[in-house]
Amino acid sequence: MGPKRSCRGMDKIRKIIHIDMDAFYASVEQRDRPELKGKPVIVGGDPNGRGVVAACSYEARTFGIHSAMASSIAYKRCPHAIFLKPRFDTYKSVSADIREIFCEYTDLVEPLSLDEAFLDVTQNKKGMPSATRIAREILEKIYDKSRGLTASAGVSFNKFLAKIASDFNKPRGITVVTPDDAADFIDRLPIRKFFGVGKVTEGKMHTLGIKTGDDLKKIDKEKLINIFGKNGHYFYNIARGIDHRPVEPEWIRKSIGKETTFREDIDDKTQMLEILGQLSVKIENLLKIDGRKGTTITLKVKYFDFQCITRSVTVREPIVDADTIMRYIQALLDNTEAGMKKVRLLGVSVSNFIDASRTVKKYRQLPLPFSAEIRSDSLARSLIVED
Amino acid sequence: MEIRIDRSELLKSVSKVQSIIEKKSNMPVLSTILFTADGSTVRISATDLELGFQDTINAQVIEEGSITLSGRKIFEILKETKSPEFHIKEKENHWIFLSDGVARFNLASISPEEFPAFLEPEGVAMIAIEGDTLVNMINKTIYAVTAEEAGFKLSGVLTEKVVVDEKIQLRMVATDGHRLSLIDKSFKNIESLELSEGVMIPKKGMSELNKMAADGGTIEIGFKDKNCVAKKENAFLVMRLLETNFPDYNAVIIKNEKAPVDIGKAVLVEAMRKMLILSNERYRAVKITLENNVMDLVSTNPDLGEAQENIEIKYNGERVEAGFNPKYFIDTLQSMQSETIHLDFTDSSKPFVLTGEADEGFVGLIMPMRV
């Protein structure tokens, strides 16, 4: 977040989209268990325990239930609600699918959690001039790819406004705040809606007579800084629609992979190896472009019945070329049922990249080869397998 | 409690416990020394709950009783004063009056009742060991104890009774997973030492035991109820034993003799020290090559440069090479007495084995580094 980067956005008006899934966890549960549709569903802690609500369906919200509320209170408000334990693995996999959609448009994706993210589409991969159009396409694609989950989008020229906008017309809504609308939009915004204003700050604001964005704008900078410290500066700026924070993708590429789905399932191993060879060449090129070296090779096989398996091997010498990849892939393929079973997809990936700063540290102290079975103590064992 | 006591006698005792008392502890009483006056003696006790030390010295007891005093402060006061005699008197509310006849101190103190109870060494079967023998054994193993803290189960020296060449021996073994040092010693009355299975004596305890044994003379030692007790004259040390989660070290001690080499200890230590100059956290390894009657040592540090030294040896076998942490060599060599060290080199994936004629019963293992 150096000043250099924040200035980048000042050159021209940015196009920022905030995507927020509607009642994400609860919607996933309703999707996977259609009998829950139209019912108050609460995902989170046990209502008899000390847990809290992680998410709740819109039906549950009509009872005054909201996330972060104690599950026991939620139960009192709506005893007939269906309480479910979160299935994070499922949510993560849906979230990953959704992120893939974002990446079709831009690499400037900043995920805030599993169910929301900022996108900077000022320059996008599809060359689309309208951010609103992109937002609409994304919402449609999410709906299709996730089999019926909905999201809301906020479109504006900075993160602050985009985030507030996405919440403005939930569920399944798109709210656009253009630079022309911004002042009006902020003026009418209840102070509670400002990002960074919780109950305590709201109380303080109210005692100062600040109820809306308009009221906030009337307070001078020094006074705000006096009362709210460094946040005062932030409040002063956002009341004027100023927020230069860039969308910061935290994403680091962890693997390079390629896969192919066949028009017709194949069972000829020679043909499979030929295809894998082509994939390996593509990977070699990608590795070279990125200047990366990996140490783990993974083969992915999806059989005719959609059963999907992976086989991987980690090697000592870094992998850079297709021939090396294929040497291991061949052995990995022999370790699958490919050929005996028809195959509909094959994939190859290289991961476990060697960090450039670590490659220099080529000296490694070897451990004494104590045999592992002797003592059951985990510490002694960790010492033995230590790298 | 009120006593008059010889300052230098007291200072000697108080300085012995400085390494035991806790500097920073959430139990303030552990930073104190307990003084118990009884008859014509004062007992001085310190503990960190893992380790306890007691010493008894003569004193003129005016009033019997117990007090605690900040171990650090009493030590500093005793060091600064020149008077031959020291006066300690308990006042109300645990205030302690101290005087060397010139200066007067009033120190606040913690109630002696808070001081943790001590295992009394009565009923422990003790055997006498020459202090020198014990010092020798400890010095040859303690450096190999892992430096890692945090519940690491190897943070002690495994001590056990073994039979080697039909003789009962006391064995000490230490390892940090990269190197291992082992020593066997036999001494009089070892058969009466009650030690049915191997025990782990913590590093700090070993270091205190070493100090206790270092003044020469004999030291009595015994084991009871997960404790090791050592006694010398009027002082005794109680060490709580660690859980014995020691790996089976027998399997890693190889006798291969593929490339045996004899080399002068002084020459090798000196060379290793020079190699160490260019090594750092990142570039630790020194490459050792044996070929044509030469041991070639090379230390390479891409940031600084290279160091190299050739040592003449008697070796005609095939060329062998491997990388090593020179620090490990120096540690092991320095603990040895032999002027000529016997090195046994197998290959770049097996441990180097160090032995020496004057270091009977000792074997040091050092694993190579992958270069």
mmCIF file of N, CA, C and O in Angstrom, chain B residues 182-266:
data_model
loop_
_atom_site.group_PDB
_atom_site.id
_atom_site.type_symbol
_atom_site.label_atom_id
_atom_site.label_comp_id
_atom_site.label_asym_id
_atom_site.label_seq_id
_atom_site.Cartn_x
_atom_site.Cartn_y
_atom_site.Cartn_z
ATOM 1 N N LEU B 182 28.708 -40.302 22.803
ATOM 2 C CA LEU B 182 28.445 -41.382 23.755
ATOM 3 C C LEU B 182 29.716 -41.688 24.515
ATOM 4 O O LEU B 182 30.806 -41.716 23.940
ATOM 5 N N ILE B 183 29.568 -41.896 25.816
ATOM 6 C CA ILE B 183 30.740 -42.310 26.596
ATOM 7 C C ILE B 183 30.361 -43.362 27.627
ATOM 8 O O ILE B 183 29.338 -43.263 28.284
ATOM 9 N N ASP B 184 31.211 -44.382 27.730
ATOM 10 C CA ASP B 184 31.049 -45.437 28.735
ATOM 11 C C ASP B 184 32.198 -45.337 29.721
ATOM 12 O O ASP B 184 33.347 -45.174 29.321
ATOM 13 N N LYS B 185 31.860 -45.434 30.997
ATOM 14 C CA LYS B 185 32.927 -45.452 32.010
ATOM 15 C C LYS B 185 32.573 -46.486 33.074
ATOM 16 O O LYS B 185 31.403 -46.644 33.441
ATOM 17 N N SER B 186 33.604 -47.124 33.541
ATOM 18 C CA SER B 186 33.392 -48.076 34.626
ATOM 19 C C SER B 186 34.079 -47.527 35.870
ATOM 20 O O SER B 186 35.093 -46.842 35.751
ATOM 21 N N PHE B 187 33.518 -47.753 37.009
ATOM 22 C CA PHE B 187 34.190 -47.343 38.239
ATOM 23 C C PHE B 187 33.758 -48.246 39.375
ATOM 24 O O PHE B 187 32.824 -49.043 39.237
ATOM 25 N N LYS B 188 34.432 -48.086 40.463
ATOM 26 C CA LYS B 188 34.204 -48.935 41.624
ATOM 27 C C LYS B 188 32.757 -48.823 42.093
ATOM 28 O O LYS B 188 32.169 -47.750 42.049
ATOM 29 N N ASN B 189 32.207 -49.929 42.527
ATOM 30 C CA ASN B 189 30.866 -49.956 43.113
ATOM 31 C C ASN B 189 29.733 -49.662 42.139
ATOM 32 O O ASN B 189 28.615 -49.413 42.551
ATOM 33 N N ILE B 190 30.041 -49.635 40.845
ATOM 34 C CA ILE B 190 28.982 -49.297 39.889
ATOM 35 C C ILE B 190 27.817 -50.275 39.960
ATOM 36 O O ILE B 190 26.664 -49.898 39.757
ATOM 37 N N GLU B 191 28.149 -51.548 40.328
ATOM 38 C CA GLU B 191 27.075 -52.546 40.382
ATOM 39 C C GLU B 191 26.021 -52.188 41.441
ATOM 40 O O GLU B 191 24.867 -52.563 41.328
ATOM 41 N N SER B 192 26.410 -51.384 42.432
ATOM 42 C CA SER B 192 25.419 -51.049 43.452
ATOM 43 C C SER B 192 24.617 -49.788 43.114
ATOM 44 O O SER B 192 23.765 -49.361 43.885
ATOM 45 N N LEU B 193 24.904 -49.185 41.960
ATOM 46 C CA LEU B 193 24.124 -48.021 41.548
ATOM 47 C C LEU B 193 22.732 -48.478 41.124
ATOM 48 O O LEU B 193 22.582 -49.321 40.256
ATOM 49 N N GLU B 194 21.730 -47.927 41.766
ATOM 50 C CA GLU B 194 20.360 -48.337 41.451
ATOM 51 C C GLU B 194 19.834 -47.542 40.268
ATOM 52 O O GLU B 194 19.344 -46.433 40.395
ATOM 53 N N LEU B 195 19.991 -48.156 39.104
ATOM 54 C CA LEU B 195 19.559 -47.504 37.870
ATOM 55 C C LEU B 195 19.131 -48.607 36.915
ATOM 56 O O LEU B 195 19.897 -49.093 36.102
ATOM 57 N N SER B 196 17.863 -49.017 37.068
ATOM 58 C CA SER B 196 17.408 -50.194 36.310
ATOM 59 C C SER B 196 17.184 -49.871 34.843
ATOM 60 O O SER B 196 17.348 -50.716 33.981
ATOM 61 N N GLU B 197 16.793 -48.639 34.544
ATOM 62 C CA GLU B 197 16.623 -48.287 33.135
ATOM 63 C C GLU B 197 17.196 -46.891 32.878
ATOM 64 O O GLU B 197 17.476 -46.145 33.815
ATOM 65 N N GLY B 198 17.361 -46.583 31.607
ATOM 66 C CA GLY B 198 17.950 -45.308 31.235
ATOM 67 C C GLY B 198 17.131 -44.131 31.715
ATOM 68 O O GLY B 198 15.906 -44.173 31.728
ATOM 69 N N VAL B 199 17.802 -43.071 32.148
ATOM 70 C CA VAL B 199 17.106 -41.863 32.586
ATOM 71 C C VAL B 199 17.681 -40.668 31.823
ATOM 72 O O VAL B 199 18.816 -40.699 31.362
ATOM 73 N N MET B 200 16.852 -39.626 31.713
ATOM 74 C CA MET B 200 17.305 -38.425 31.036
ATOM 75 C C MET B 200 17.537 -37.333 32.064
ATOM 76 O O MET B 200 16.610 -36.879 32.730
ATOM 77 N N ILE B 201 18.775 -36.919 32.168
ATOM 78 C CA ILE B 201 19.101 -35.820 33.082
ATOM 79 C C ILE B 201 19.112 -34.534 32.259
ATOM 80 O O ILE B 201 19.797 -34.449 31.241
ATOM 81 N N PRO B 202 18.315 -33.535 32.683
ATOM 82 C CA PRO B 202 18.229 -32.319 31.878
ATOM 83 C C PRO B 202 19.574 -31.608 31.774
ATOM 84 O O PRO B 202 20.439 -31.744 32.641
ATOM 85 N N LYS B 203 19.732 -30.860 30.690
ATOM 86 C CA LYS B 203 20.984 -30.185 30.407
ATOM 87 C C LYS B 203 21.406 -29.254 31.550
ATOM 88 O O LYS B 203 22.558 -29.236 31.952
ATOM 89 N N LYS B 204 20.433 -28.509 32.073
ATOM 90 C CA LYS B 204 20.762 -27.574 33.147
ATOM 91 C C LYS B 204 21.263 -28.326 34.384
ATOM 92 O O LYS B 204 22.224 -27.913 35.034
ATOM 93 N N GLY B 205 20.644 -29.466 34.664
ATOM 94 C CA GLY B 205 21.066 -30.284 35.789
ATOM 95 C C GLY B 205 22.484 -30.803 35.585
ATOM 96 O O GLY B 205 23.313 -30.788 36.503
ATOM 97 N N MET B 206 22.752 -31.247 34.356
ATOM 98 C CA MET B 206 24.082 -31.760 34.027
ATOM 99 C C MET B 206 25.141 -30.684 34.231
ATOM 100 O O MET B 206 26.241 -30.944 34.702
ATOM 101 N N SER B 207 24.750 -29.469 33.846
ATOM 102 C CA SER B 207 25.697 -28.385 33.963
ATOM 103 C C SER B 207 25.981 -28.057 35.432
ATOM 104 O O SER B 207 27.125 -27.780 35.824
ATOM 105 N N GLU B 208 24.958 -28.147 36.291
ATOM 106 C CA GLU B 208 25.156 -27.921 37.733
ATOM 107 C C GLU B 208 25.980 -29.059 38.354
ATOM 108 O O GLU B 208 26.849 -28.826 39.182
ATOM 109 N N LEU B 209 25.676 -30.264 37.915
ATOM 110 C CA LEU B 209 26.398 -31.434 38.411
ATOM 111 C C LEU B 209 27.879 -31.310 38.045
ATOM 112 O O LEU B 209 28.770 -31.619 38.846
ATOM 113 N N ASN B 210 28.109 -30.821 36.834
ATOM 114 C CA ASN B 210 29.467 -30.619 36.357
ATOM 115 C C ASN B 210 30.223 -29.648 37.263
ATOM 116 O O ASN B 210 31.362 -29.885 37.654
ATOM 117 N N LYS B 211 29.552 -28.554 37.621
ATOM 118 C CA LYS B 211 30.181 -27.550 38.497
ATOM 119 C C LYS B 211 30.492 -28.154 39.862
ATOM 120 O O LYS B 211 31.536 -27.913 40.444
ATOM 121 N N MET B 212 29.535 -28.929 40.355
ATOM 122 C CA MET B 212 29.696 -29.522 41.673
ATOM 123 C C MET B 212 30.882 -30.482 41.690
ATOM 124 O O MET B 212 31.649 -30.529 42.651
ATOM 125 N N ALA B 213 31.027 -31.229 40.594
ATOM 126 C CA ALA B 213 32.087 -32.232 40.528
ATOM 127 C C ALA B 213 33.433 -31.621 40.181
ATOM 128 O O ALA B 213 34.480 -32.234 40.382
ATOM 129 N N ALA B 214 33.401 -30.409 39.659
ATOM 130 C CA ALA B 214 34.621 -29.827 39.100
ATOM 131 C C ALA B 214 35.693 -29.507 40.142
ATOM 132 O O ALA B 214 36.875 -29.467 39.797
ATOM 133 N N ASP B 215 35.317 -29.307 41.416
ATOM 134 C CA ASP B 215 36.338 -28.953 42.420
ATOM 135 C C ASP B 215 37.175 -30.143 42.856
ATOM 136 O O ASP B 215 37.917 -30.049 43.830
ATOM 137 N N GLY B 216 37.054 -31.249 42.181
ATOM 138 C CA GLY B 216 37.812 -32.428 42.557
ATOM 139 C C GLY B 216 37.115 -33.195 43.671
ATOM 140 O O GLY B 216 35.959 -32.927 44.003
ATOM 141 N N GLY B 217 37.793 -34.174 44.229
ATOM 142 C CA GLY B 217 37.192 -34.990 45.281
ATOM 143 C C GLY B 217 36.169 -35.953 44.718
ATOM 144 O O GLY B 217 36.043 -36.114 43.502
ATOM 145 N N THR B 218 35.418 -36.562 45.619
ATOM 146 C CA THR B 218 34.405 -37.508 45.142
ATOM 147 C C THR B 218 33.019 -36.909 45.322
ATOM 148 O O THR B 218 32.812 -35.997 46.121
ATOM 149 N N ILE B 219 32.120 -37.464 44.566
ATOM 150 C CA ILE B 219 30.748 -36.990 44.605
ATOM 151 C C ILE B 219 29.875 -38.230 44.714
ATOM 152 O O ILE B 219 30.157 -39.249 44.113
ATOM 153 N N GLU B 220 28.857 -38.125 45.526
ATOM 154 C CA GLU B 220 27.958 -39.274 45.669
ATOM 155 C C GLU B 220 26.749 -39.056 44.783
ATOM 156 O O GLU B 220 26.240 -37.939 44.682
ATOM 157 N N ILE B 221 26.326 -40.142 44.176
ATOM 158 C CA ILE B 221 25.213 -39.985 43.249
ATOM 159 C C ILE B 221 24.220 -41.121 43.410
ATOM 160 O O ILE B 221 24.594 -42.244 43.758
ATOM 161 N N GLY B 222 22.949 -40.833 43.214
ATOM 162 C CA GLY B 222 21.926 -41.859 43.338
ATOM 163 C C GLY B 222 20.640 -41.437 42.640
ATOM 164 O O GLY B 222 20.467 -40.270 42.296
ATOM 165 N N PHE B 223 19.774 -42.396 42.406
ATOM 166 C CA PHE B 223 18.519 -42.111 41.711
ATOM 167 C C PHE B 223 17.347 -42.578 42.546
ATOM 168 O O PHE B 223 17.375 -43.646 43.129
ATOM 169 N N LYS B 224 16.310 -41.740 42.599
ATOM 170 C CA LYS B 224 15.116 -42.163 43.322
ATOM 171 C C LYS B 224 13.907 -41.360 42.855
ATOM 172 O O LYS B 224 13.994 -40.135 42.715
ATOM 173 N N ASP B 225 12.813 -42.032 42.636
ATOM 174 C CA ASP B 225 11.542 -41.395 42.293
ATOM 175 C C ASP B 225 11.681 -40.302 41.242
ATOM 176 O O ASP B 225 11.326 -39.156 41.481
ATOM 177 N N LYS B 226 12.160 -40.638 40.079
ATOM 178 C CA LYS B 226 12.265 -39.677 38.983
ATOM 179 C C LYS B 226 13.196 -38.510 39.290
ATOM 180 O O LYS B 226 13.060 -37.431 38.721
ATOM 181 N N ASN B 227 14.076 -38.723 40.265
ATOM 182 C CA ASN B 227 15.043 -37.683 40.575
ATOM 183 C C ASN B 227 16.442 -38.261 40.584
ATOM 184 O O ASN B 227 16.633 -39.438 40.899
ATOM 185 N N CYS B 228 17.384 -37.404 40.262
ATOM 186 C CA CYS B 228 18.776 -37.781 40.419
ATOM 187 C C CYS B 228 19.308 -36.912 41.549
ATOM 188 O O CYS B 228 19.078 -35.700 41.576
ATOM 189 N N VAL B 229 19.979 -37.544 42.501
ATOM 190 C CA VAL B 229 20.487 -36.806 43.653
ATOM 191 C C VAL B 229 22.004 -36.900 43.669
ATOM 192 O O VAL B 229 22.573 -37.968 43.482
ATOM 193 N N ALA B 230 22.644 -35.751 43.853
ATOM 194 C CA ALA B 230 24.101 -35.742 43.957
ATOM 195 C C ALA B 230 24.468 -35.032 45.250
ATOM 196 O O ALA B 230 23.821 -34.062 45.643
ATOM 197 N N LYS B 231 25.517 -35.521 45.908
ATOM 198 C CA LYS B 231 25.877 -34.968 47.207
ATOM 199 C C LYS B 231 27.382 -34.812 47.286
ATOM 200 O O LYS B 231 28.131 -35.698 46.869
ATOM 201 N N LYS B 232 27.779 -33.670 47.772
ATOM 202 C CA LYS B 232 29.201 -33.471 47.985
ATOM 203 C C LYS B 232 29.373 -32.643 49.251
ATOM 204 O O LYS B 232 28.850 -31.520 49.328
ATOM 205 N N GLU B 233 30.073 -33.214 50.192
ATOM 206 C CA GLU B 233 30.223 -32.573 51.495
ATOM 207 C C GLU B 233 28.862 -32.155 52.040
ATOM 208 O O GLU B 233 27.981 -32.981 52.178
ATOM 209 N N ASN B 234 28.674 -30.864 52.289
ATOM 210 C CA ASN B 234 27.407 -30.445 52.877
ATOM 211 C C ASN B 234 26.354 -30.005 51.860
ATOM 212 O O ASN B 234 25.299 -29.519 52.231
ATOM 213 N N ALA B 235 26.716 -30.107 50.578
ATOM 214 C CA ALA B 235 25.796 -29.625 49.550
ATOM 215 C C ALA B 235 25.172 -30.785 48.813
ATOM 216 O O ALA B 235 25.801 -31.820 48.626
ATOM 217 N N PHE B 236 23.924 -30.627 48.461
ATOM 218 C CA PHE B 236 23.364 -31.627 47.559
ATOM 219 C C PHE B 236 22.463 -30.997 46.508
ATOM 220 O O PHE B 236 21.919 -29.918 46.668
ATOM 221 N N LEU B 237 22.366 -31.734 45.392
ATOM 222 C CA LEU B 237 21.674 -31.270 44.209
ATOM 223 C C LEU B 237 20.628 -32.313 43.862
ATOM 224 O O LEU B 237 20.920 -33.498 43.839
ATOM 225 N N VAL B 238 19.402 -31.849 43.619
ATOM 226 C CA VAL B 238 18.341 -32.766 43.206
ATOM 227 C C VAL B 238 17.888 -32.346 41.817
ATOM 228 O O VAL B 238 17.571 -31.182 41.585
ATOM 229 N N MET B 239 17.909 -33.281 40.884
ATOM 230 C CA MET B 239 17.514 -32.957 39.519
ATOM 231 C C MET B 239 16.316 -33.790 39.129
ATOM 232 O O MET B 239 16.359 -35.020 39.211
ATOM 233 N N ARG B 240 15.256 -33.150 38.700
ATOM 234 C CA ARG B 240 14.107 -33.919 38.241
ATOM 235 C C ARG B 240 14.434 -34.470 36.847
ATOM 236 O O ARG B 240 14.877 -33.751 35.969
ATOM 237 N N LEU B 241 14.219 -35.757 36.663
ATOM 238 C CA LEU B 241 14.567 -36.391 35.391
ATOM 239 C C LEU B 241 13.508 -36.107 34.331
ATOM 240 O O LEU B 241 12.335 -35.932 34.642
ATOM 241 N N LEU B 242 13.949 -36.055 33.099
ATOM 242 C CA LEU B 242 13.027 -35.848 31.983
ATOM 243 C C LEU B 242 12.458 -37.188 31.556
ATOM 244 O O LEU B 242 12.992 -38.241 31.894
ATOM 245 N N GLU B 243 11.378 -37.127 30.790
ATOM 246 C CA GLU B 243 10.856 -38.365 30.224
ATOM 247 C C GLU B 243 11.877 -38.925 29.244
ATOM 248 O O GLU B 243 12.469 -38.188 28.473
ATOM 249 N N THR B 244 12.066 -40.210 29.275
ATOM 250 C CA THR B 244 13.059 -40.779 28.367
ATOM 251 C C THR B 244 12.436 -41.125 27.035
ATOM 252 O O THR B 244 11.878 -42.189 26.848
ATOM 253 N N ASN B 245 12.509 -40.179 26.131
ATOM 254 C CA ASN B 245 12.050 -40.446 24.768
ATOM 255 C C ASN B 245 13.254 -40.378 23.848
ATOM 256 O O ASN B 245 13.308 -39.610 22.914
ATOM 257 N N PHE B 246 14.204 -41.166 24.181
ATOM 258 C CA PHE B 246 15.441 -41.131 23.419
ATOM 259 C C PHE B 246 15.352 -42.139 22.288
ATOM 260 O O PHE B 246 14.853 -43.244 22.473
ATOM 261 N N PRO B 247 15.775 -41.761 21.105
ATOM 262 C CA PRO B 247 15.696 -42.727 19.996
ATOM 263 C C PRO B 247 16.682 -43.871 20.203
ATOM 264 O O PRO B 247 17.610 -43.775 21.002
ATOM 265 N N ASP B 248 16.470 -44.951 19.487
ATOM 266 C CA ASP B 248 17.376 -46.089 19.590
ATOM 267 C C ASP B 248 18.676 -45.744 18.883
ATOM 268 O O ASP B 248 18.779 -45.811 17.670
ATOM 269 N N TYR B 249 19.643 -45.341 19.675
ATOM 270 C CA TYR B 249 20.885 -44.824 19.094
ATOM 271 C C TYR B 249 21.811 -45.943 18.608
ATOM 272 O O TYR B 249 22.697 -45.722 17.798
ATOM 273 N N ASN B 250 21.588 -47.169 19.108
ATOM 274 C CA ASN B 250 22.509 -48.255 18.741
ATOM 275 C C ASN B 250 22.591 -48.467 17.239
ATOM 276 O O ASN B 250 23.646 -48.754 16.701
ATOM 277 N N ALA B 251 21.429 -48.259 16.574
ATOM 278 C CA ALA B 251 21.370 -48.524 15.138
ATOM 279 C C ALA B 251 22.213 -47.544 14.330
ATOM 280 O O ALA B 251 22.635 -47.859 13.224
ATOM 281 N N VAL B 252 22.434 -46.355 14.862
ATOM 282 C CA VAL B 252 23.156 -45.369 14.054
ATOM 283 C C VAL B 252 24.676 -45.420 14.268
ATOM 284 O O VAL B 252 25.429 -44.796 13.542
ATOM 285 N N ILE B 253 25.090 -46.158 15.297
ATOM 286 C CA ILE B 253 26.532 -46.243 15.536
ATOM 287 C C ILE B 253 27.110 -47.339 14.644
ATOM 288 O O ILE B 253 26.951 -48.520 14.918
ATOM 289 N N ILE B 254 27.714 -46.918 13.561
ATOM 290 C CA ILE B 254 28.218 -47.907 12.615
ATOM 291 C C ILE B 254 29.724 -48.073 12.783
ATOM 292 O O ILE B 254 30.437 -47.161 13.183
ATOM 293 N N LYS B 255 30.141 -49.242 12.473
ATOM 294 C CA LYS B 255 31.583 -49.494 12.453
ATOM 295 C C LYS B 255 31.887 -49.961 11.043
ATOM 296 O O LYS B 255 31.676 -51.108 10.692
ATOM 297 N N ASN B 256 32.323 -49.078 10.206
ATOM 298 C CA ASN B 256 32.486 -49.439 8.811
ATOM 299 C C ASN B 256 33.939 -49.467 8.381
ATOM 300 O O ASN B 256 34.381 -50.360 7.675
ATOM 301 N N GLU B 257 34.687 -48.468 8.810
ATOM 302 C CA GLU B 257 36.114 -48.421 8.487
ATOM 303 C C GLU B 257 36.374 -48.433 6.994
ATOM 304 O O GLU B 257 37.289 -49.080 6.512
ATOM 305 N N LYS B 258 35.567 -47.736 6.238
ATOM 306 C CA LYS B 258 35.799 -47.694 4.799
ATOM 307 C C LYS B 258 36.982 -46.788 4.484
ATOM 308 O O LYS B 258 37.842 -47.120 3.676
ATOM 309 N N ALA B 259 37.001 -45.637 5.150
ATOM 310 C CA ALA B 259 38.112 -44.721 4.947
ATOM 311 C C ALA B 259 38.621 -44.249 6.301
ATOM 312 O O ALA B 259 38.313 -43.153 6.726
ATOM 313 N N PRO B 260 39.380 -45.120 6.983
ATOM 314 C CA PRO B 260 39.870 -44.722 8.308
ATOM 315 C C PRO B 260 41.081 -43.796 8.180
ATOM 316 O O PRO B 260 41.939 -44.001 7.329
ATOM 317 N N VAL B 261 41.092 -42.783 9.004
ATOM 318 C CA VAL B 261 42.174 -41.805 8.941
ATOM 319 C C VAL B 261 42.575 -41.422 10.358
ATOM 320 O O VAL B 261 41.720 -41.216 11.206
ATOM 321 N N ASP B 262 43.867 -41.324 10.604
ATOM 322 C CA ASP B 262 44.342 -40.795 11.882
ATOM 323 C C ASP B 262 44.885 -39.396 11.640
ATOM 324 O O ASP B 262 45.619 -39.172 10.684
ATOM 325 N N ILE B 263 44.534 -38.501 12.535
ATOM 326 C CA ILE B 263 44.927 -37.114 12.310
ATOM 327 C C ILE B 263 45.149 -36.408 13.642
ATOM 328 O O ILE B 263 44.474 -36.721 14.628
ATOM 329 N N GLY B 264 46.090 -35.487 13.666
ATOM 330 C CA GLY B 264 46.382 -34.756 14.892
ATOM 331 C C GLY B 264 45.214 -33.868 15.276
ATOM 332 O O GLY B 264 44.662 -33.172 14.435
ATOM 333 N N LYS B 265 44.842 -33.926 16.540
ATOM 334 C CA LYS B 265 43.673 -33.174 16.975
ATOM 335 C C LYS B 265 43.891 -31.677 16.814
ATOM 336 O O LYS B 265 43.035 -30.962 16.271
ATOM 337 N N ALA B 266 45.050 -31.212 17.273
ATOM 338 C CA ALA B 266 45.320 -29.775 17.253
ATOM 339 C C ALA B 266 45.266 -29.229 15.823
ATOM 340 O O ALA B 266 44.679 -28.167 15.571
#
